[in-house]
Structure formats: structure tokens, C-alpha cells
Short mmCIF file of C-alpha atoms in Angstrom, two decimals:
data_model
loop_
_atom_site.label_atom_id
_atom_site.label_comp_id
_atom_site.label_asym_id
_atom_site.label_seq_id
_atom_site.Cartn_x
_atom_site.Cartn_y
_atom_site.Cartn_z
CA UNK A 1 0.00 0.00 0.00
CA UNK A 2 1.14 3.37 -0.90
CA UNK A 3 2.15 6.27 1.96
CA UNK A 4 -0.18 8.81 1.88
CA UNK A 5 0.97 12.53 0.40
CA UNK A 6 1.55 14.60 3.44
CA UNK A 7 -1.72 15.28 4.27
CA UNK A 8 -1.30 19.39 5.53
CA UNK A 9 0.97 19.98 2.43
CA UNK A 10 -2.27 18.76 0.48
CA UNK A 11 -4.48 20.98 2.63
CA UNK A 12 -2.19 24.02 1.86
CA UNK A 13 -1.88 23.22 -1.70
CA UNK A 14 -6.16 23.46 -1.99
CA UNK A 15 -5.95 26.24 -0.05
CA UNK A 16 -3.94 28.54 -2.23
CA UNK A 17 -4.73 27.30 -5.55
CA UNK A 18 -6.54 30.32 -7.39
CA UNK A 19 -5.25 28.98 -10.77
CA UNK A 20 -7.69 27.34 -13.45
CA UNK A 21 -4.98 24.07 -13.57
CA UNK A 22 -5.58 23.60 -9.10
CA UNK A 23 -6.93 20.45 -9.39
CA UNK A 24 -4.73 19.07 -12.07
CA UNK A 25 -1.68 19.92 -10.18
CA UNK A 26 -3.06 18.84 -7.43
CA UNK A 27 -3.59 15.14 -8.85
CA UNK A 28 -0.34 15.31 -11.08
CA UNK A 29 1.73 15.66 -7.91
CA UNK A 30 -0.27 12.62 -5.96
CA UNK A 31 0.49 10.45 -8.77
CA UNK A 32 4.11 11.49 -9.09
CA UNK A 33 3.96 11.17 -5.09
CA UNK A 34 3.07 7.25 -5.89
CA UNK A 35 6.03 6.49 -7.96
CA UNK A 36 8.41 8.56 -6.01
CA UNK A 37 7.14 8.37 -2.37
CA UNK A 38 9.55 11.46 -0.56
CA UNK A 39 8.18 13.62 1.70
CA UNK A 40 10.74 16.19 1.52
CA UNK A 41 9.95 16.16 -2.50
CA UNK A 42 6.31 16.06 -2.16
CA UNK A 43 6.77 19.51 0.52
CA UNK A 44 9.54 21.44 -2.11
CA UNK A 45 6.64 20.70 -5.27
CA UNK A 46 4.10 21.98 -2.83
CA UNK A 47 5.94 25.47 -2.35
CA UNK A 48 7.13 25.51 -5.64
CA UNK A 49 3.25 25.47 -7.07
CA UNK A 50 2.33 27.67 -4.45
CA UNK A 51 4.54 30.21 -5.46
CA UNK A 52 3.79 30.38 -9.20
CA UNK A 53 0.17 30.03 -8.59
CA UNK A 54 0.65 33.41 -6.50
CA UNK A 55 3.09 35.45 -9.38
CA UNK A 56 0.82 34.56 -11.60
CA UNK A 57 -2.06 35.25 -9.67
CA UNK A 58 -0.44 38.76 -9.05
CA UNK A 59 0.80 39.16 -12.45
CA UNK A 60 -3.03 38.92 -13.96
CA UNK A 61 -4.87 40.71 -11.26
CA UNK A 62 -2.25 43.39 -10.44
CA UNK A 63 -4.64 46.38 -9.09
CA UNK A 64 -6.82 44.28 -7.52
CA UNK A 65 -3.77 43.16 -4.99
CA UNK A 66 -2.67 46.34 -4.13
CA UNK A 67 -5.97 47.34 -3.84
CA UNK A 68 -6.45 44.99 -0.87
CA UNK A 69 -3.05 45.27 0.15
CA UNK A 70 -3.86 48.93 0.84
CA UNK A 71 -7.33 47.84 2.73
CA UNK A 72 -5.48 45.43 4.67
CA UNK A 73 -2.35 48.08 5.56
CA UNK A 74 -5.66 50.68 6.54
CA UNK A 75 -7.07 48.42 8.52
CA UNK A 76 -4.16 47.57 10.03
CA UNK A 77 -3.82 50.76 11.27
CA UNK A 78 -6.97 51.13 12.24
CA UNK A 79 -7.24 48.63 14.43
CA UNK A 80 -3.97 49.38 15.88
CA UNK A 81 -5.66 51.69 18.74
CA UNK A 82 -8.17 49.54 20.01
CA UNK A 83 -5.70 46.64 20.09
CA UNK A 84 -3.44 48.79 22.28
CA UNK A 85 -5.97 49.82 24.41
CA UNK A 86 -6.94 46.15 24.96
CA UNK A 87 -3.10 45.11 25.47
CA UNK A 88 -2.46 47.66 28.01
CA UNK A 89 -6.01 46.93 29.88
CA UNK A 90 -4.58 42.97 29.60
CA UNK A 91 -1.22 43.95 31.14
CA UNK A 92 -2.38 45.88 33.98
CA UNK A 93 -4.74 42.48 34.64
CA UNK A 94 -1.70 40.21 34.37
CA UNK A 95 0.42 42.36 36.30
CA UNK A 96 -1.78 42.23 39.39
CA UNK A 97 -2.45 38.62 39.12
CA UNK A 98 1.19 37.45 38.63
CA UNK A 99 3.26 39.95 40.30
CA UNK A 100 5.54 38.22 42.42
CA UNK A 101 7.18 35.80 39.54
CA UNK A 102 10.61 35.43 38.03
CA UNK A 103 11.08 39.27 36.23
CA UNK A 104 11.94 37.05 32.97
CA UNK A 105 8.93 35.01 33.24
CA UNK A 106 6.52 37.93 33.94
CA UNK A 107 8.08 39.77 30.63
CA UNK A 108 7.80 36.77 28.56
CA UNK A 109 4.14 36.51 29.59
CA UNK A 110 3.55 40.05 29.44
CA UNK A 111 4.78 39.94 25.25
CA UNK A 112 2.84 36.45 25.00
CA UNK A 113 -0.15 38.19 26.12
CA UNK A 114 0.44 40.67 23.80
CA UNK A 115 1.51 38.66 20.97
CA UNK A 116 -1.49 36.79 21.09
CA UNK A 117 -4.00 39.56 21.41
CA UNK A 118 -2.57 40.94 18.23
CA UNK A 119 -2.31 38.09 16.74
CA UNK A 120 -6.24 37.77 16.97
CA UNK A 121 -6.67 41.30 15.36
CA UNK A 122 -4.15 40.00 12.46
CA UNK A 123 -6.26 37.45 11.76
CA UNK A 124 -9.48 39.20 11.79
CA UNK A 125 -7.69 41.14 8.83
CA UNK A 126 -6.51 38.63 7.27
CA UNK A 127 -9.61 36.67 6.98
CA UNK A 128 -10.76 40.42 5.44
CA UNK A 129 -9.18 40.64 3.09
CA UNK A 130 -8.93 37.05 1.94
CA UNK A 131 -12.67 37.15 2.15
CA UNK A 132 -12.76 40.90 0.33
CA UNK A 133 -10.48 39.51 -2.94
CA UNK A 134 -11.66 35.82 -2.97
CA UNK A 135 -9.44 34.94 -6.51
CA UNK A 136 -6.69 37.19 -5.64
CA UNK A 137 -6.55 36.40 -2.19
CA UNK A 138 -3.80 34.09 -1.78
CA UNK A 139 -1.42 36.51 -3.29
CA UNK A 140 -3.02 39.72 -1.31
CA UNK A 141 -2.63 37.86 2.35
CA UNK A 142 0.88 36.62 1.46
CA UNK A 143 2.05 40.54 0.31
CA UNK A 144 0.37 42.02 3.05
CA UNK A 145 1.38 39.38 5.69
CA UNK A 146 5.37 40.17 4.32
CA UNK A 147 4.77 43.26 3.84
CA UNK A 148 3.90 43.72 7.90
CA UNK A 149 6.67 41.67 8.80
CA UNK A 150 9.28 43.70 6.28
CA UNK A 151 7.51 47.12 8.63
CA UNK A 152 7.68 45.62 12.10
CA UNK A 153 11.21 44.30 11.69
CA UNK A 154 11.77 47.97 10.20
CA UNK A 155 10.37 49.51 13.10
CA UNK A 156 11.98 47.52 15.67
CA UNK A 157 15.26 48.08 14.15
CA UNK A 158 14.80 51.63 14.45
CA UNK A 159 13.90 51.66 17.81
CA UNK A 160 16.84 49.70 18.70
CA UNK A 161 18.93 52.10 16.59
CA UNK A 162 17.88 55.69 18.11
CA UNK A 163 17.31 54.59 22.03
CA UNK A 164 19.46 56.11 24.91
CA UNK A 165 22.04 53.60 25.99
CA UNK A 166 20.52 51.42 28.44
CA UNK A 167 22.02 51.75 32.49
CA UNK A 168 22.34 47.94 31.87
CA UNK A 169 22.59 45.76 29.26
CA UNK A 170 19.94 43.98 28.30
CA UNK A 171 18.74 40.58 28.63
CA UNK A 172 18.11 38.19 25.81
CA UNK A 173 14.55 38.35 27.16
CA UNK A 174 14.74 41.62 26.75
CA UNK A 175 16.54 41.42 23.03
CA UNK A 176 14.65 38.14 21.17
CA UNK A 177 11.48 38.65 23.18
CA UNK A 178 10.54 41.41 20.66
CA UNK A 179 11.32 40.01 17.59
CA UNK A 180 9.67 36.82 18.24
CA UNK A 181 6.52 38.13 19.10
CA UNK A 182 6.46 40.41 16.18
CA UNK A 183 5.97 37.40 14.32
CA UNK A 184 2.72 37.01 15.74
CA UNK A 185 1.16 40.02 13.37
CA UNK A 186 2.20 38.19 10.05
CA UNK A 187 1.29 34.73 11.41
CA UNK A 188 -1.88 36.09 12.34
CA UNK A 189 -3.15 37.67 8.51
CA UNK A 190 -1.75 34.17 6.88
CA UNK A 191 -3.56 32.21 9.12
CA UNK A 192 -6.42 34.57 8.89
CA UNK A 193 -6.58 34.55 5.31
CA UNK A 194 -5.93 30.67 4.97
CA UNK A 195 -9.38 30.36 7.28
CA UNK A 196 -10.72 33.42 4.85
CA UNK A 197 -10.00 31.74 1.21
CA UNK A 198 -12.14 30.02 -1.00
CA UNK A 199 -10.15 26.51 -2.13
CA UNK A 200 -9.58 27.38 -5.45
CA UNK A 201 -9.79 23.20 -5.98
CA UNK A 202 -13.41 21.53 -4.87
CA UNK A 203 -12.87 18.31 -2.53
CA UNK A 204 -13.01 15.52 -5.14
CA UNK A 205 -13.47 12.37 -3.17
CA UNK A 206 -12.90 13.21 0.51
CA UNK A 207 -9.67 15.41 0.12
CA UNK A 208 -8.80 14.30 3.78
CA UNK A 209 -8.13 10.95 1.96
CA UNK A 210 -5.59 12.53 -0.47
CA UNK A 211 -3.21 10.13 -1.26
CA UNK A 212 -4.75 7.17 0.22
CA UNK A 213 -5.86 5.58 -2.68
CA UNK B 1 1.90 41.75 -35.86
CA UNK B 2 5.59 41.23 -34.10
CA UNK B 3 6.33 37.55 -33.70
CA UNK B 4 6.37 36.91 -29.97
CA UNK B 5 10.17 34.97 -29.27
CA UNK B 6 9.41 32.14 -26.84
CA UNK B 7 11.61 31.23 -24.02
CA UNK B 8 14.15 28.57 -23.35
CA UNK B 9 11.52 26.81 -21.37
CA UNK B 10 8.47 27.24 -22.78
CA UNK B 11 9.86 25.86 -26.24
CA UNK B 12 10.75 22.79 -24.28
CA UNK B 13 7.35 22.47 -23.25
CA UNK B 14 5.77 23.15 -26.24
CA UNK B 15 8.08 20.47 -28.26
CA UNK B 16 7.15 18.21 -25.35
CA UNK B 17 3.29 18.65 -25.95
CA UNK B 18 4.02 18.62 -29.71
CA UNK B 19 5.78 15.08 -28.94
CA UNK B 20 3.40 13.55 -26.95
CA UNK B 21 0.15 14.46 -28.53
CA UNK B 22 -2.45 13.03 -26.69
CA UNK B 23 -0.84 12.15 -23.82
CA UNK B 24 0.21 15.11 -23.08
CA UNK B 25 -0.67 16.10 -19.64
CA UNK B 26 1.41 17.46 -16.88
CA UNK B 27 3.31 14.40 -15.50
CA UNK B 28 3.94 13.00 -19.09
CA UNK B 29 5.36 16.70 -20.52
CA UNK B 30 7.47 17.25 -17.52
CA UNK B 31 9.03 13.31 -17.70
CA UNK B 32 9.56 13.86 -21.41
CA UNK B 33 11.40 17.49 -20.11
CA UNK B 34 13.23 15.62 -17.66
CA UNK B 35 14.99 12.34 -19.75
CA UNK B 36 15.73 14.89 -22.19
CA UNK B 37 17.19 17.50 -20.55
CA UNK B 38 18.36 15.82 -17.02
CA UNK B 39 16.81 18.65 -15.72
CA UNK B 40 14.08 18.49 -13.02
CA UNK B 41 11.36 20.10 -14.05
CA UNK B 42 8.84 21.49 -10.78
CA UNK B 43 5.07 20.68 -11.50
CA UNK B 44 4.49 24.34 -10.16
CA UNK B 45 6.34 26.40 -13.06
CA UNK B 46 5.48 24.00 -15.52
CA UNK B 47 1.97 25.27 -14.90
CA UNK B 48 2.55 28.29 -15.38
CA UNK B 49 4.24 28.05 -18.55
CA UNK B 50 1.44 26.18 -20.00
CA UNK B 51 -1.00 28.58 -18.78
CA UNK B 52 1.34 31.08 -20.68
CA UNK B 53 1.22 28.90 -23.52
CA UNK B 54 -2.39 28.67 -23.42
CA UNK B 55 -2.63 32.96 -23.04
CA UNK B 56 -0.91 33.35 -26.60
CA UNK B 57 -2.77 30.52 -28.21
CA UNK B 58 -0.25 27.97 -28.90
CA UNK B 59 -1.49 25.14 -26.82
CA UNK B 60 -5.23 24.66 -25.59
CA UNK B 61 -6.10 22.21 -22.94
CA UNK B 62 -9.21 19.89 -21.95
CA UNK B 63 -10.07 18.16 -18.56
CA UNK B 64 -9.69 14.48 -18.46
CA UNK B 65 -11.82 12.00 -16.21
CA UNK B 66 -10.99 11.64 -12.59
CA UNK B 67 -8.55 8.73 -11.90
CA UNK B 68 -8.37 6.74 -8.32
CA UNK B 69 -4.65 7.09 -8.38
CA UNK B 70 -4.57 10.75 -8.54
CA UNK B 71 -6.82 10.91 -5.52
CA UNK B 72 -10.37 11.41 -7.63
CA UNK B 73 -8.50 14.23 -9.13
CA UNK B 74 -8.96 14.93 -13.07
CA UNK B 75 -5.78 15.27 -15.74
CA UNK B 76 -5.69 18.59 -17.92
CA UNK B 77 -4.88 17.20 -21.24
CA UNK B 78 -2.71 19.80 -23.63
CA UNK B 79 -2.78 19.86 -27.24
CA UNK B 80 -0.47 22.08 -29.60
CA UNK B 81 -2.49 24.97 -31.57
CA UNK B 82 -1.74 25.35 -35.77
CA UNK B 83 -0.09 28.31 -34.12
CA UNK B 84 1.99 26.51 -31.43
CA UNK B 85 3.56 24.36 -34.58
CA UNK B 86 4.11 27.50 -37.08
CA UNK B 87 6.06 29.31 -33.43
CA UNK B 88 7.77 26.09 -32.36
CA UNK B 89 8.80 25.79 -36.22
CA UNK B 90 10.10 29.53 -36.33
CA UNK B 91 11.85 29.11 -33.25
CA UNK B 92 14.04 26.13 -34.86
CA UNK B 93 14.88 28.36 -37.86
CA UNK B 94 15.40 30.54 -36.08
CA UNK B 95 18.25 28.77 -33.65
CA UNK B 96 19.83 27.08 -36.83
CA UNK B 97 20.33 30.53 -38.52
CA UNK B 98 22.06 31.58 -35.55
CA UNK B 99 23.76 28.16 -34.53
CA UNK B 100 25.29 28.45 -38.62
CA UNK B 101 26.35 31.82 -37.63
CA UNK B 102 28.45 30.51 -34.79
CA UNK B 103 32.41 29.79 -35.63
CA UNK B 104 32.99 28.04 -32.01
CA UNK B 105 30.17 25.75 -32.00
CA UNK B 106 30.52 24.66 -35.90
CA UNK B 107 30.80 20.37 -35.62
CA UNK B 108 30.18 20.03 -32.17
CA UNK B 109 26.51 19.21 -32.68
CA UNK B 110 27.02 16.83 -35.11
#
């Protein structure tokens, strides 16, 4: 009996096929998958179809994406305000209820908490604008999700860059805590948008049986 | 109209749909790309090139029947265009006229 494909490579594949050849990609790389039964293969053909299916996705619908790449980046702002009232309002919560743990611990929950909360909003947007460009989409929440990311790191950077010398130096807490979280926002809008999209390929079969034939 | 020049890959696709006739699909084109070549072609891009194909006409493509081994998922059979064969044709007069004009490759292709 055959392995099955990787099942959440499948999933992803479904997921961001917009293209009018989904489907037979889709069934060209299961039966390729049955003569040549590597994982790692199966996973790089994934990406690989992923990626042209979203330049050429861009390529054809080229104002549409930056239209929603500019509704996601307004909305991003927009909901930046309410989801820093709600962070602070969370932190002053947290800091009552866990005040007298490790100072590393407390920070790391304190930018969980945070990470998490924006993560939400991210994915509220994300499933926006997937939802608001429906052929596009898979290109629009991958541009705006790196397109966050590309900002954040920016911003961080710059912070980092024009801050008074600390009295002492920081911790790695202090240093990776940051950056990690960050990655919360662009996690968020692809995850977001994944939920969002329309499969561009109908189930044929059961597609949780992909593979298992 | 200009004559649109077709690229390195995209000739190789559209010989291997030419070559194949009705059995061209995606597995069979890229296998045909691959033991002739030796290079490995990705499902993804090969895609794309026949849905660039298919854009200017040269190649024009039909769904096949679902199969059990591709996981109830249908082929997408390609066939070349009268135009596909009159561009893959110029392309190999093309090459020759400029392979002839080249001093350092003269008897090496033989």
C-alpha cells in the first residue's frame, strides 16, 4: 500500500490554488507522489506550485492586490488603537495577578499576552481581506502578511537604533522577546486569510483521503 | 503583428506537448522534459508556462476524467495549436540561422 501525500501539504496546496490548472496539479503531484514516495519532494513541489500560482495570480490581477493590500495596511492601522488599548487593559490584569514571579517570566508573559492579542486582530484582517479579494486572495494575504513583517522588523530596528544607551545591558529576554513576538502580526493575517480563502480546488473524493488511494 | 520569441523553457514544453500528442498532460510533458534535458522540471512552473502557452494561443487544454490514483483528481490534457507548430517551427529556424552563424560551436553538434 502506498504512503499517503503529506496530508497538511495537500491541505495548503487546496488552499492557495486560485489557478484554473488547481486540481490538475493537485492530482499530477499525488500520482508522481506514488512512484516517487519522498516527503521532503512532495513539501519542495508543494511550495514551488504555491509560489507560481501566487506570481501569476499577481501578475493577472495586479490592481486588484494592491488594492487589498492597501485595505489590509488601513485596517491595520486602524485597528492598531483599540488593540493597544486592549493590550495595556490585559497587562495591567496580568500584572496584578502574577506579580511576584521570576522578572523574565513575567516579561515573557507580558509579550505572549500581547503577541497573542494581536495576533487575533491580524487574523481578523486577514480573513478580510482574503474574504474581500476571494481569486486574488492568496497573493493579497501573502504581500500584506510580508509586507507587515518587512515594517515591524523595520520599526523595531529603528527603535533599537535611536534609544538612549541602556544603564544595563539587556537581557536576551529583553533582546529576542521582541522580535519573536512580532511574528505574531504576520502569522496572524496568513492564518487569517488561509481560514478566509475560497479553495480554489473543490474536494473531489474526501480530500482528507488525499493520497490514500 | 511582431512575432512573440518564446523562451528557453516554454519551447521545451511546447516540443514536449508537440511530442506527446495526446498524452500530453502534466506528469507525461514534464518526464519527457526531464529524460531529455536531465533537468528536473517542478510541476508548479510548468503550470505556469502552460498557462502562458495557453494565453498566446499555442497550446489549448481539456479536462480528463478523474482517476483513483490521482486521488479522484482529473488530468488537464494539452494539445499544440496550428499556431503553437508554425512558433515552435520559427523558433528552430530561427536557432539554426544563428547556430550556422556561430564559428565556435561549428561540428560540435554533429
Amino acid at each position: 500500500m502506498n504512503k499517503p501525500a503529506p496530508r497538511l501539504a495537500t491541505w495548503l496546496l487546496i488552499r492557495f490554488s486560485s489557478g484554473p490548472h488547481g486540481e490538475a496539479i493537485a492530482g499530477d503531484l499525488m500520482e508522481q507522489y506514488a512512484a516517487r514516495p519522498s516527503r521532503w519532494w512532495y513539501w519542495r513541489q508543494v511550495f514551488s506550485a504555491i509560489r507560481a500560482d501566487i506570481v501569476s495570480t499577481v501578475r493577472d490581477n495586479k490592481w486588484r492586490t494592491a488594492a487589498a493590500i492597501g485595505l489590509g495596511w488601513v485596517a491595520y492601522f486602524a485597528a492598531a488603537f483599540p488593540a493597544t488599548w486592549l493590550v495595556r487593559r490585559s497587562r495591567l490584569i496580568t500584572q496584578q495577578w502574577l506579580s511576584d514571579i521570576d522578572p523574565q517570566w513575567f516579561l515573557f508573559t507580558l509579550h505572549a499576552q500581547s503577541a497573542f492579542i494581536i495576533g487575533m486582530v491580524c487574523l481578523a484582517i486577514g480573513w478580510s481581506v482574503a474574504k474581500a479579494t476571494r481569486r486574488s486572495a492568496p497573493g493579497a494575504v501573502c504581500l500584506l502578511a510580508m509586507t507587515v513583517l518587512i515594517f515591524e522588523y523595520g520599526m523595531i530596528a529603528l527603535r533599537f537604533a535611536t534609544m538612549p544607551s541602556p544603564a544595563r545591558p539587556l537581557t536576551t529576554a529583553e533582546l529576542v522577546a521582541p522580535a519573536l513576538f512580532v511574528l505574531s502580526r504576520p502569522a496572524g493575517i496568513l492564518l487569517g486569510g488561509l481560514i478566509g480563502m475560497r479553495p480554489g480546488i473543490q474536494p473531489a473524493n474526501g480530500v482528507t483521503r488525499l493520497g490514500s488511494s | 503583428m511582431a512575432r512573440e520569441f518564446l523562451g528557453g523553457f516554454e519551447l521545451m514544453v511546447l516540443l514536449a506537448v508537440i511530442k506527446l500528442g495526446e498524452e500530453a498532460y502534466g506528469v507525461t510533458v514534464a518526464q519527457e522534459i526531464e529524460a531529455s534535458s536531465g533537468r528536473t522540471v517542478a510541476i508548479g512552473s510548468l503550470y505556469l508556462t502552460l498557462k502562458r502557452l495557453e494565453q498566446k494561443k499555442l497550446v489549448t487544454s481539456r479536462r480528463g476524467e478523474p482517476t483513483a490514483e490521482r486521488g479522484g483528481r482529473a488530468k488537464t490534457h494539452f494539445r499544440v495549436t496550428a499556431k503553437g507548430v508554425k512558433a515552435a517551427s520559427h523558433a528552430q529556424r530561427t536557432l539554426m540561422t544563428l547556430w550556422g552563424g556561430v564559428r565556435q560551436l561549428q561540428g560540435e553538434g554533429a
